[in-house]
Short mmCIF file of N, CA and C and ligand atoms in Angstrom, two decimals:
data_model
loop_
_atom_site.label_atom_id
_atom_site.label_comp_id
_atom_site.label_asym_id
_atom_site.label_seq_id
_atom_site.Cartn_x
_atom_site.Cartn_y
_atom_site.Cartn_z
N UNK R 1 -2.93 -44.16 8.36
CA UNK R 1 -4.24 -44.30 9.00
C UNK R 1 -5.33 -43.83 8.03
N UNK R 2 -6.30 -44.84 7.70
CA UNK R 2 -7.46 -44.60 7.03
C UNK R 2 -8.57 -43.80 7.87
N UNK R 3 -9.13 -43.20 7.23
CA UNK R 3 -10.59 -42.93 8.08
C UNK R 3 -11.64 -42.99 8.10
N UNK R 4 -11.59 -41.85 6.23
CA UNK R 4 -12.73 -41.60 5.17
C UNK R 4 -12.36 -42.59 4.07
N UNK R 5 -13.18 -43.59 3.72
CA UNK R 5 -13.02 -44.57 2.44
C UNK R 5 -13.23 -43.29 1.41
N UNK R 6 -12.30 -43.72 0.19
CA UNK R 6 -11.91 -42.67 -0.84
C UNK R 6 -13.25 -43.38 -2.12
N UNK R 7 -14.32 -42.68 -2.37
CA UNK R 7 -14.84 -43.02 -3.30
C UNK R 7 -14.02 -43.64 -4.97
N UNK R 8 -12.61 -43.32 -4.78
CA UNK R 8 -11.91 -43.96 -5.76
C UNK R 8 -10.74 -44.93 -5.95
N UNK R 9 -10.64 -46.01 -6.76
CA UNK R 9 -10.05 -46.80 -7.15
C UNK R 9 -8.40 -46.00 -6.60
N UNK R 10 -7.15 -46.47 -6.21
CA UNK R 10 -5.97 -46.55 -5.90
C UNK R 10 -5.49 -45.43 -6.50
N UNK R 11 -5.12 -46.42 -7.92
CA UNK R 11 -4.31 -45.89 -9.52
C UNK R 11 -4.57 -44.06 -9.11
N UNK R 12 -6.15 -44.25 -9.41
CA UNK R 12 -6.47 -42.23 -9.74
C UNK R 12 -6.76 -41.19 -8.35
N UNK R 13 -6.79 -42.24 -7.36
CA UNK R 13 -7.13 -41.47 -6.06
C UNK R 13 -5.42 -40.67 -5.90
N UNK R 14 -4.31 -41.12 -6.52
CA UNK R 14 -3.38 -41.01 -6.46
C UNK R 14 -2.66 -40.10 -7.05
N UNK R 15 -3.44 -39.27 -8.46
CA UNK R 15 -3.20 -38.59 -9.66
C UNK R 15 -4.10 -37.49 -8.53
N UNK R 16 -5.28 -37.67 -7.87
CA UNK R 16 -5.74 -36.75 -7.87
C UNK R 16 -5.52 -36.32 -6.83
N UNK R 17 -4.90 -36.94 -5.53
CA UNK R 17 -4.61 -36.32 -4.24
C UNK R 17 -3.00 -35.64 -4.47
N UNK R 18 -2.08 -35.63 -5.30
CA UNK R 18 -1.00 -35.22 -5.52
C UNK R 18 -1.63 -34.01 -6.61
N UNK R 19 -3.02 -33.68 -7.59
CA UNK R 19 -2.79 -32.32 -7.65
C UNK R 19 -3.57 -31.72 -6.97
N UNK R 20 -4.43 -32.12 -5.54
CA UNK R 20 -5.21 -31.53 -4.76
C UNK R 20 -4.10 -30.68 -4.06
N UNK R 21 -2.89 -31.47 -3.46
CA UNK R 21 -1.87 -31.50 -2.38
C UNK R 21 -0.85 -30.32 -3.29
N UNK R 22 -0.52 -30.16 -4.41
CA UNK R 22 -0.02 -29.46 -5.26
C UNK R 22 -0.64 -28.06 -5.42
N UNK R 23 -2.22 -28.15 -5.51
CA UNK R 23 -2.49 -26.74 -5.47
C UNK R 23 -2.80 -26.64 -4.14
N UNK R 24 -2.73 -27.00 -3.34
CA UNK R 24 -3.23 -26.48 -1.86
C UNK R 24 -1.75 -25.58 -1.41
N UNK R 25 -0.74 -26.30 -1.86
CA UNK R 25 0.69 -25.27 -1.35
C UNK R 25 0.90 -24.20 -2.23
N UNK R 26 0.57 -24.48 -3.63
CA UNK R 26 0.54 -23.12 -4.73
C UNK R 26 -0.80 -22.11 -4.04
N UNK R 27 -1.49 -22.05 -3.64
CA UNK R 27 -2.60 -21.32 -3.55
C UNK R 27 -2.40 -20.64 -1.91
N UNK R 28 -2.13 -21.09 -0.85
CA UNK R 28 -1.38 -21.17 0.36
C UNK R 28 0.00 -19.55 -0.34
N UNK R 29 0.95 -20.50 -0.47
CA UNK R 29 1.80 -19.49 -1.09
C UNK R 29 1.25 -18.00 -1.75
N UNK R 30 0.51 -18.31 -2.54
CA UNK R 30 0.02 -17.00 -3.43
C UNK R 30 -0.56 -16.04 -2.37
N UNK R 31 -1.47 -17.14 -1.49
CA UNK R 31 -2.03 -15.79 -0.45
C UNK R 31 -0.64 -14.90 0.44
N UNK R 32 0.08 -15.63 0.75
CA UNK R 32 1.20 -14.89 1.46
C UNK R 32 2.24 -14.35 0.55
N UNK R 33 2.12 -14.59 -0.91
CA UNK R 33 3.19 -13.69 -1.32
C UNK R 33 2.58 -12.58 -1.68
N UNK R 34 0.72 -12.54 -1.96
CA UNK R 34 -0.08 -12.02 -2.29
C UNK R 34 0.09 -10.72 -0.62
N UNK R 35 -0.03 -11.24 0.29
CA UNK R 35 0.24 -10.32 1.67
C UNK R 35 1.32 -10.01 1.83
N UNK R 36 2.51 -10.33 1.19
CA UNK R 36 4.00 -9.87 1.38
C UNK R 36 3.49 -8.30 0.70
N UNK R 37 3.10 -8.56 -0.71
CA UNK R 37 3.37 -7.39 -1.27
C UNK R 37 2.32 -6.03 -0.74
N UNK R 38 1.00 -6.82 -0.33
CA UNK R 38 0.12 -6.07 0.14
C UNK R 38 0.90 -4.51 0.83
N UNK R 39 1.51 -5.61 2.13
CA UNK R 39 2.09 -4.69 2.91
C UNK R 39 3.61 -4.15 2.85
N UNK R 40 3.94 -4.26 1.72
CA UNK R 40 5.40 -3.59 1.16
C UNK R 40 5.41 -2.60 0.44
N UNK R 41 3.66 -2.62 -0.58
CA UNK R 41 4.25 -2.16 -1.72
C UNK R 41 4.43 -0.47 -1.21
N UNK R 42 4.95 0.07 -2.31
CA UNK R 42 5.20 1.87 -2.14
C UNK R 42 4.93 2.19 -3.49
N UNK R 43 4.48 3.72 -3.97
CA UNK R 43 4.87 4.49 -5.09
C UNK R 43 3.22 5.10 -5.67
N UNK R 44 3.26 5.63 -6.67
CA UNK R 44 2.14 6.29 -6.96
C UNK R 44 0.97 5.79 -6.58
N UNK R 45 0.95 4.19 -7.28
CA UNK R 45 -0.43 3.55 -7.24
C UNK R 45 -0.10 2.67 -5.93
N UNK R 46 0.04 3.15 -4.84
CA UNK R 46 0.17 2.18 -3.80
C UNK R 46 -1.52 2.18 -3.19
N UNK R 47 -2.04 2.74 -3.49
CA UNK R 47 -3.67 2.40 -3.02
C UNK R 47 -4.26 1.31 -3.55
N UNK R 48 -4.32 1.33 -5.45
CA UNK R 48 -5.37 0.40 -6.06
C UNK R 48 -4.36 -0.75 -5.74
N UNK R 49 -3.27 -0.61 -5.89
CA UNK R 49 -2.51 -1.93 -5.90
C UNK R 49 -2.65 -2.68 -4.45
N UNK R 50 -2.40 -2.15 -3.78
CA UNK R 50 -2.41 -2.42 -2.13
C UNK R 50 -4.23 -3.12 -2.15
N UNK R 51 -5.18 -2.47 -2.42
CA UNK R 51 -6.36 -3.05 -2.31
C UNK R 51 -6.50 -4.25 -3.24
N UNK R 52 -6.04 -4.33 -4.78
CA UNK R 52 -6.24 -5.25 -5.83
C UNK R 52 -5.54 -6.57 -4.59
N UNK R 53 -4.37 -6.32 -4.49
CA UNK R 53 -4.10 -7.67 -3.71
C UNK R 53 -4.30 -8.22 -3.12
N UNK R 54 -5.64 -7.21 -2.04
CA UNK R 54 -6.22 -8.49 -0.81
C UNK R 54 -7.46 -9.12 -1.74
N UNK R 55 -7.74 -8.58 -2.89
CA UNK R 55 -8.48 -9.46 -3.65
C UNK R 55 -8.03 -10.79 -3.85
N UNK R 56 -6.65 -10.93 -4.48
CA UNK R 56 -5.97 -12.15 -4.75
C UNK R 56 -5.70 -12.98 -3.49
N UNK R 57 -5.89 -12.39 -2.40
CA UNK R 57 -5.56 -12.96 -0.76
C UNK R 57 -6.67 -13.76 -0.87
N UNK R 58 -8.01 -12.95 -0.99
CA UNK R 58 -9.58 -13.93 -0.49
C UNK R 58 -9.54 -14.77 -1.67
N UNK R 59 -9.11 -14.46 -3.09
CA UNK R 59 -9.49 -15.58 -3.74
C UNK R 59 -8.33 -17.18 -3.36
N UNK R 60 -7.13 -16.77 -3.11
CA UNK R 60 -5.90 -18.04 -2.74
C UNK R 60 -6.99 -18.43 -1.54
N UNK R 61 -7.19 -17.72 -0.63
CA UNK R 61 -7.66 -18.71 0.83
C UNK R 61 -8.56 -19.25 0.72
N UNK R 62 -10.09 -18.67 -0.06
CA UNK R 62 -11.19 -19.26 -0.34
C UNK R 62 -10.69 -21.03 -0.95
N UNK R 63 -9.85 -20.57 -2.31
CA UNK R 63 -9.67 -21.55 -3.20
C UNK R 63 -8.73 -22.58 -2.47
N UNK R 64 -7.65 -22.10 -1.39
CA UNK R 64 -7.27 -23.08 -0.46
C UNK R 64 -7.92 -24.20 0.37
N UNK R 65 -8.55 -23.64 0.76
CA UNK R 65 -9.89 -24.40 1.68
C UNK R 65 -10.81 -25.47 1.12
N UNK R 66 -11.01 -24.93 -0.25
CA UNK R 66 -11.66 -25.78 -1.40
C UNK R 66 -11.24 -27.40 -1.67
N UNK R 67 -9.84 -26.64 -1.90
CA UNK R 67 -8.67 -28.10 -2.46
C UNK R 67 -8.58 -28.90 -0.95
N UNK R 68 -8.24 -28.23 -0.25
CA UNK R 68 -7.89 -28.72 1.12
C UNK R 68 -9.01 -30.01 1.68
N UNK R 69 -10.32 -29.48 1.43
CA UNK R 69 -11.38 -30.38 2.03
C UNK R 69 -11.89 -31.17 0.86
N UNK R 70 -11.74 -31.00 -0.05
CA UNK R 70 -11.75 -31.84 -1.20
C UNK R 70 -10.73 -32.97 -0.81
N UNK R 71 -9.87 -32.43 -0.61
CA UNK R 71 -8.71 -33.81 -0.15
C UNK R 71 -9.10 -34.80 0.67
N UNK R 72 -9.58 -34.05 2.16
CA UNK R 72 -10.55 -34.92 3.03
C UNK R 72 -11.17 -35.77 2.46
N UNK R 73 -12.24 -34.89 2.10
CA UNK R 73 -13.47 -35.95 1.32
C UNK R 73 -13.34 -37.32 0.45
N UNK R 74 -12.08 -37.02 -0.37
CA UNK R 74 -11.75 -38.09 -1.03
C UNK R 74 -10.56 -39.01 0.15
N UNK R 75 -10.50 -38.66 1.19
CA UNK R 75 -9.80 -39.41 2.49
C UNK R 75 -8.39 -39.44 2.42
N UNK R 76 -7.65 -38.16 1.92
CA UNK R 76 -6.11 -37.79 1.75
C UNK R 76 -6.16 -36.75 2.90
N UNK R 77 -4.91 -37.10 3.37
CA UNK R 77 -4.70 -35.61 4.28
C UNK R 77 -4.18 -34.70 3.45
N UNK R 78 -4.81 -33.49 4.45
CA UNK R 78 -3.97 -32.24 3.12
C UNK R 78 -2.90 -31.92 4.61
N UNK R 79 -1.92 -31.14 3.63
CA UNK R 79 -0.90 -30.92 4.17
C UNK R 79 -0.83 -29.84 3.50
N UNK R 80 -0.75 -28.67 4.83
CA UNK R 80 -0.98 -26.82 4.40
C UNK R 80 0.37 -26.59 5.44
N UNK R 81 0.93 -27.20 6.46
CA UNK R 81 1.90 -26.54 6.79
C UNK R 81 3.36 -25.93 6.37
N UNK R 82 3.63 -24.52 7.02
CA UNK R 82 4.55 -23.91 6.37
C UNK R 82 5.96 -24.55 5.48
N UNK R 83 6.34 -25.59 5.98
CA UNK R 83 7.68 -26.09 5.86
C UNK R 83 6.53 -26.58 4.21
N UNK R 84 5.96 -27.16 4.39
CA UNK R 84 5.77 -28.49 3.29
C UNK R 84 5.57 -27.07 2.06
N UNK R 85 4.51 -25.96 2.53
CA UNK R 85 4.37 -24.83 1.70
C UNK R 85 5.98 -24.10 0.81
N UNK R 86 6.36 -24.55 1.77
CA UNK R 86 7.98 -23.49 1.72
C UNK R 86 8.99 -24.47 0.59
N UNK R 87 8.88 -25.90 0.80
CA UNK R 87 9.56 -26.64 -0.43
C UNK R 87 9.17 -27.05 -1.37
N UNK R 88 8.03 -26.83 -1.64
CA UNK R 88 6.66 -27.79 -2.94
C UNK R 88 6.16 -26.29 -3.69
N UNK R 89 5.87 -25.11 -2.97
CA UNK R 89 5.39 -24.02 -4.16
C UNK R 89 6.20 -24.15 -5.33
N UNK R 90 4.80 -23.38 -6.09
CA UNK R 90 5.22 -23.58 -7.71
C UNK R 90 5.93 -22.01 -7.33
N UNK R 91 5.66 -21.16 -6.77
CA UNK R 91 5.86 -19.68 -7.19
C UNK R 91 7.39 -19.31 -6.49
N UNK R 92 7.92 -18.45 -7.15
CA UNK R 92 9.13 -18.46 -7.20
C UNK R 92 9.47 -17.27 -5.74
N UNK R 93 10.63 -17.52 -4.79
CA UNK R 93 10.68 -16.20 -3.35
C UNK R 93 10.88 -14.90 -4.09
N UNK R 94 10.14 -14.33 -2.97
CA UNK R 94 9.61 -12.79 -2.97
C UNK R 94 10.81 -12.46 -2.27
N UNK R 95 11.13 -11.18 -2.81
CA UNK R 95 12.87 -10.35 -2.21
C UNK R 95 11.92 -9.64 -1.23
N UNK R 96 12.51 -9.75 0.10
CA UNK R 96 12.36 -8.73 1.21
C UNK R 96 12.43 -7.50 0.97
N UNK R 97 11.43 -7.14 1.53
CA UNK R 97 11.30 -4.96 1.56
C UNK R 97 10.56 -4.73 0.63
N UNK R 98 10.87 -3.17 0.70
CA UNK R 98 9.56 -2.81 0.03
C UNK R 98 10.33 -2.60 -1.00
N UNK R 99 8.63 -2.84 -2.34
CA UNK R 99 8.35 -3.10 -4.18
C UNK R 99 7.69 -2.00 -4.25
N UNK R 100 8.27 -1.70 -5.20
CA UNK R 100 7.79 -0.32 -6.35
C UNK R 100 6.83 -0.55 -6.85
N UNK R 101 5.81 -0.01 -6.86
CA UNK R 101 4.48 -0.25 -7.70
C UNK R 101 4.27 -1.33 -8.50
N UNK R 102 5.21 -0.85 -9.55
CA UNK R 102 5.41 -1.86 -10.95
C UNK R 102 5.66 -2.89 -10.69
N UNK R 103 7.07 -2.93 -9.98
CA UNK R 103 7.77 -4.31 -9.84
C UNK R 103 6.85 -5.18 -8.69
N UNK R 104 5.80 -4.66 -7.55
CA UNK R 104 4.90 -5.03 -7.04
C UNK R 104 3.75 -6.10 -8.19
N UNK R 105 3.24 -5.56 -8.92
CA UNK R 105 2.47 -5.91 -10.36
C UNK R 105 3.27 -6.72 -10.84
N UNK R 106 4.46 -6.49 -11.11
CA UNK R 106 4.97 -7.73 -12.11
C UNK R 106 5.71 -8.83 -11.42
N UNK R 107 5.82 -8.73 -9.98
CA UNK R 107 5.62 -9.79 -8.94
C UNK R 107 4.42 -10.68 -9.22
N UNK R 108 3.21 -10.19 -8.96
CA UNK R 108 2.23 -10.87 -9.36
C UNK R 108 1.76 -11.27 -10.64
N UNK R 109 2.37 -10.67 -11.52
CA UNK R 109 2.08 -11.26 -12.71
C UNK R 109 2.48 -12.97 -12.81
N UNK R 110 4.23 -12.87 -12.44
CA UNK R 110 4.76 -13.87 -12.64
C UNK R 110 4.05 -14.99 -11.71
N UNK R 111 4.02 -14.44 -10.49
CA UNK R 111 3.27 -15.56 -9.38
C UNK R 111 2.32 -16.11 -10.01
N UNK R 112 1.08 -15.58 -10.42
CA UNK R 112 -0.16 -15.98 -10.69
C UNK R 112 0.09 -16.57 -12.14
N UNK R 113 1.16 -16.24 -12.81
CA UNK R 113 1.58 -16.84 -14.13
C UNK R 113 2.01 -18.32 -13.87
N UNK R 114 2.73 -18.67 -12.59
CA UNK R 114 3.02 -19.69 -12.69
C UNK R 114 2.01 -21.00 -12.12
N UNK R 115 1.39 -20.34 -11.13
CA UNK R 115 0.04 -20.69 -10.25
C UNK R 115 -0.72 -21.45 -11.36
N UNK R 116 -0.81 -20.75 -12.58
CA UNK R 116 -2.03 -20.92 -13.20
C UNK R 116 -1.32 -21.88 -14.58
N UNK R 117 0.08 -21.81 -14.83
CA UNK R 117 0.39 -22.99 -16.09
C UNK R 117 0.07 -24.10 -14.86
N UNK R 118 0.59 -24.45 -13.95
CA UNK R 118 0.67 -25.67 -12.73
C UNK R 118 -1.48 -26.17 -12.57
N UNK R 119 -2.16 -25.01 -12.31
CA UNK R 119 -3.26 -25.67 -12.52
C UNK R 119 -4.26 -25.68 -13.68
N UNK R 120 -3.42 -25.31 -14.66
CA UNK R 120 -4.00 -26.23 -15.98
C UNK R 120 -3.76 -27.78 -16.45
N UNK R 121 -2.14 -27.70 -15.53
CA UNK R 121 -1.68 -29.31 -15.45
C UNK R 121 -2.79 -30.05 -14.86
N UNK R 122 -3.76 -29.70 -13.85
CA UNK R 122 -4.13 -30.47 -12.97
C UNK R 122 -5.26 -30.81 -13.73
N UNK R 123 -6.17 -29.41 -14.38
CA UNK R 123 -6.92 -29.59 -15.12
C UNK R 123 -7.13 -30.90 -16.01
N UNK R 124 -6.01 -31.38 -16.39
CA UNK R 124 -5.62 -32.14 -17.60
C UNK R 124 -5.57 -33.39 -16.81
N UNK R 125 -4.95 -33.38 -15.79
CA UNK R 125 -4.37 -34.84 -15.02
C UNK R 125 -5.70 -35.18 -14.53
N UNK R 126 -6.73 -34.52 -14.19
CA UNK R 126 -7.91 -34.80 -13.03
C UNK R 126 -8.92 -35.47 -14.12
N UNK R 127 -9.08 -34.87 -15.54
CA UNK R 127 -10.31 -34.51 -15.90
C UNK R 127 -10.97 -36.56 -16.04
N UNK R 128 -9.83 -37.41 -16.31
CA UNK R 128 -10.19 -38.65 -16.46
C UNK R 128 -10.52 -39.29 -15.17
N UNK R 129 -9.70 -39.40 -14.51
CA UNK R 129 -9.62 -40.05 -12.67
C UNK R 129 -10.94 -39.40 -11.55
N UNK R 130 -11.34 -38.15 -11.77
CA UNK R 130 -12.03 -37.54 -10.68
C UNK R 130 -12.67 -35.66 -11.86
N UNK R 131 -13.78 -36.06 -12.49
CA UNK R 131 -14.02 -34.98 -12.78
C UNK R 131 -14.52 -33.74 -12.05
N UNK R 132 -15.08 -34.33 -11.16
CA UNK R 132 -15.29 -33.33 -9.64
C UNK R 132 -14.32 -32.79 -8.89
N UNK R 133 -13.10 -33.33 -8.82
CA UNK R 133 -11.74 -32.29 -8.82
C UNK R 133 -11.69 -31.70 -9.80
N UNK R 134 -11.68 -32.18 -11.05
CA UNK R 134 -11.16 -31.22 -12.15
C UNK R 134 -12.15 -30.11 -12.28
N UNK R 135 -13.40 -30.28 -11.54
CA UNK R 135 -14.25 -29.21 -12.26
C UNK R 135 -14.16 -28.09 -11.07
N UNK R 136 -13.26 -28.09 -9.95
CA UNK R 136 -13.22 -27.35 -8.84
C UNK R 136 -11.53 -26.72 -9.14
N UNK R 137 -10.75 -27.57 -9.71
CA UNK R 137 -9.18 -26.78 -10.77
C UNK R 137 -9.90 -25.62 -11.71
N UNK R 138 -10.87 -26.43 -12.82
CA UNK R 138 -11.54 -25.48 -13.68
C UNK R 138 -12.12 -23.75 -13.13
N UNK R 139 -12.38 -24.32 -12.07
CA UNK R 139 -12.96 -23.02 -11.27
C UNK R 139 -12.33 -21.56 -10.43
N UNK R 140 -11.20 -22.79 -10.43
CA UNK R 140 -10.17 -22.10 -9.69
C UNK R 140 -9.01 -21.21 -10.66
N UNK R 141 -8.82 -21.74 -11.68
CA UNK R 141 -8.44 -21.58 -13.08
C UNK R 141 -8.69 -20.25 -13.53
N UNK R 142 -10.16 -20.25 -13.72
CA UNK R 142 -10.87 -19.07 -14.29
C UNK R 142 -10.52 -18.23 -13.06
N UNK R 143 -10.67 -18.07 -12.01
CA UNK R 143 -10.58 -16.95 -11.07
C UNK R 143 -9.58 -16.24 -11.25
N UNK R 144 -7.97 -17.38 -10.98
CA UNK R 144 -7.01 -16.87 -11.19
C UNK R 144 -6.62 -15.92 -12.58
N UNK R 145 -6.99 -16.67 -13.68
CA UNK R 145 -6.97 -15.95 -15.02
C UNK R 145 -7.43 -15.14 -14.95
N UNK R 146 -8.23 -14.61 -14.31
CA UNK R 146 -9.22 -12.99 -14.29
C UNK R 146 -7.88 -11.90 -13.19
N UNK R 147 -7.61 -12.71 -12.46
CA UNK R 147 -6.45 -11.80 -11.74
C UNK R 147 -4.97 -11.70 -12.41
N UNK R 148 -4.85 -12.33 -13.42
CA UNK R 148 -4.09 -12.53 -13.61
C UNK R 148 -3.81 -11.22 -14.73
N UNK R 149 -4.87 -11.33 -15.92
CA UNK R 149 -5.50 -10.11 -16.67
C UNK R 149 -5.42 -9.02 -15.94
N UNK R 150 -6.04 -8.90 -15.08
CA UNK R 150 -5.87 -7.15 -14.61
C UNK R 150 -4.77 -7.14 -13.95
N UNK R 151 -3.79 -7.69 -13.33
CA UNK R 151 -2.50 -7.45 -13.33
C UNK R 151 -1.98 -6.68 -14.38
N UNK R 152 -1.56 -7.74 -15.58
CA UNK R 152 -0.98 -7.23 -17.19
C UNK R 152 -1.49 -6.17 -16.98
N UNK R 153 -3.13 -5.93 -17.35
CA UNK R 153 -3.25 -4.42 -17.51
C UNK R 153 -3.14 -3.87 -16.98
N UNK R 154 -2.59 -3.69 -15.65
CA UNK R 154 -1.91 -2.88 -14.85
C UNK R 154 -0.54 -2.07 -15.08
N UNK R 155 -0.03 -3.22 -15.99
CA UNK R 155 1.32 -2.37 -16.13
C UNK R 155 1.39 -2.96 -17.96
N UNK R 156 0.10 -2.43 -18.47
CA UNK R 156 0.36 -2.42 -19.95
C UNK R 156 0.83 -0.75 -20.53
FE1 FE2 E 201 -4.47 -4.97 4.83
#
């Protein structure tokens, strides 16, 4: 079912609703593995760490919402539910219970490590077909890379 005519040609509406639909479940994911650890972590730095992560929460949901209605707009459904989230993330399952400070941090390292090779792909795939997606990947990109940095230095 059509609804919204897609301001684009077939071929690229196609490149670009598969990495809209791609980061909407990577970013989805991050917020909840981002809240797994919130509320698990334990050990010295369980304060800054516990707070650093609902940072990474508002930036996944903000940046969820982004991709999500971007999808609309260009007249793709997005698809955010759990199951579709649960077989398509880029980021790898979080072990139940509670994470040690560190291993909390280097949870997120890897998450947001992988989050962010996956939307440089998109970067690359969008920038010809729909530069107005790509320039909302670009954006999303930089955010993540800034969280991604003070992670590392977290446990440099
Ligand atoms: Fe909380």
């Amino acid at each position: 079912m059509y609804v919204v005519k897609s301001p684009l040609p077939d071929a690229d509406l196609k490149t670009v609703s598969e990495a809209l639909q791609g980061a909407l479940v990577d970013l989805v994911d991050l917020s909840l593995v981002a809240k797994q650890i919130h509320w698990n972590v334990v050990g010295p730095r369980f304060r800054s760490v516990h707070l650093q992560l609902d940072e990474v929460v508002d930036t996944a949901r903000q940046h969820s919402d982004t991709v999500a209605e971007r999808a609309s707009t260009l007249g793709v459904s997005p698809d955010g539910r759990a199951g579709t989230v649960a077989s398509s993330s880029g980021i790898g399952k979080v072990a139940e219970g509670w994470v040690k400070d560190t291993d909390a941090v280097g949870t997120l390292v890897d998450a947001l490590g992988a989050v962010i090779t996956r939307m440089r792909e998109r970067v690359e795939a969008t920038g010809e077909p729909d530069p107005v997606s790509q320039d909302i990947f670009i954006q999303i990109t930089a955010d993540l890379e800034k969280h991604h940095w003070m992670f590392q230095a977290e446990n440099g």
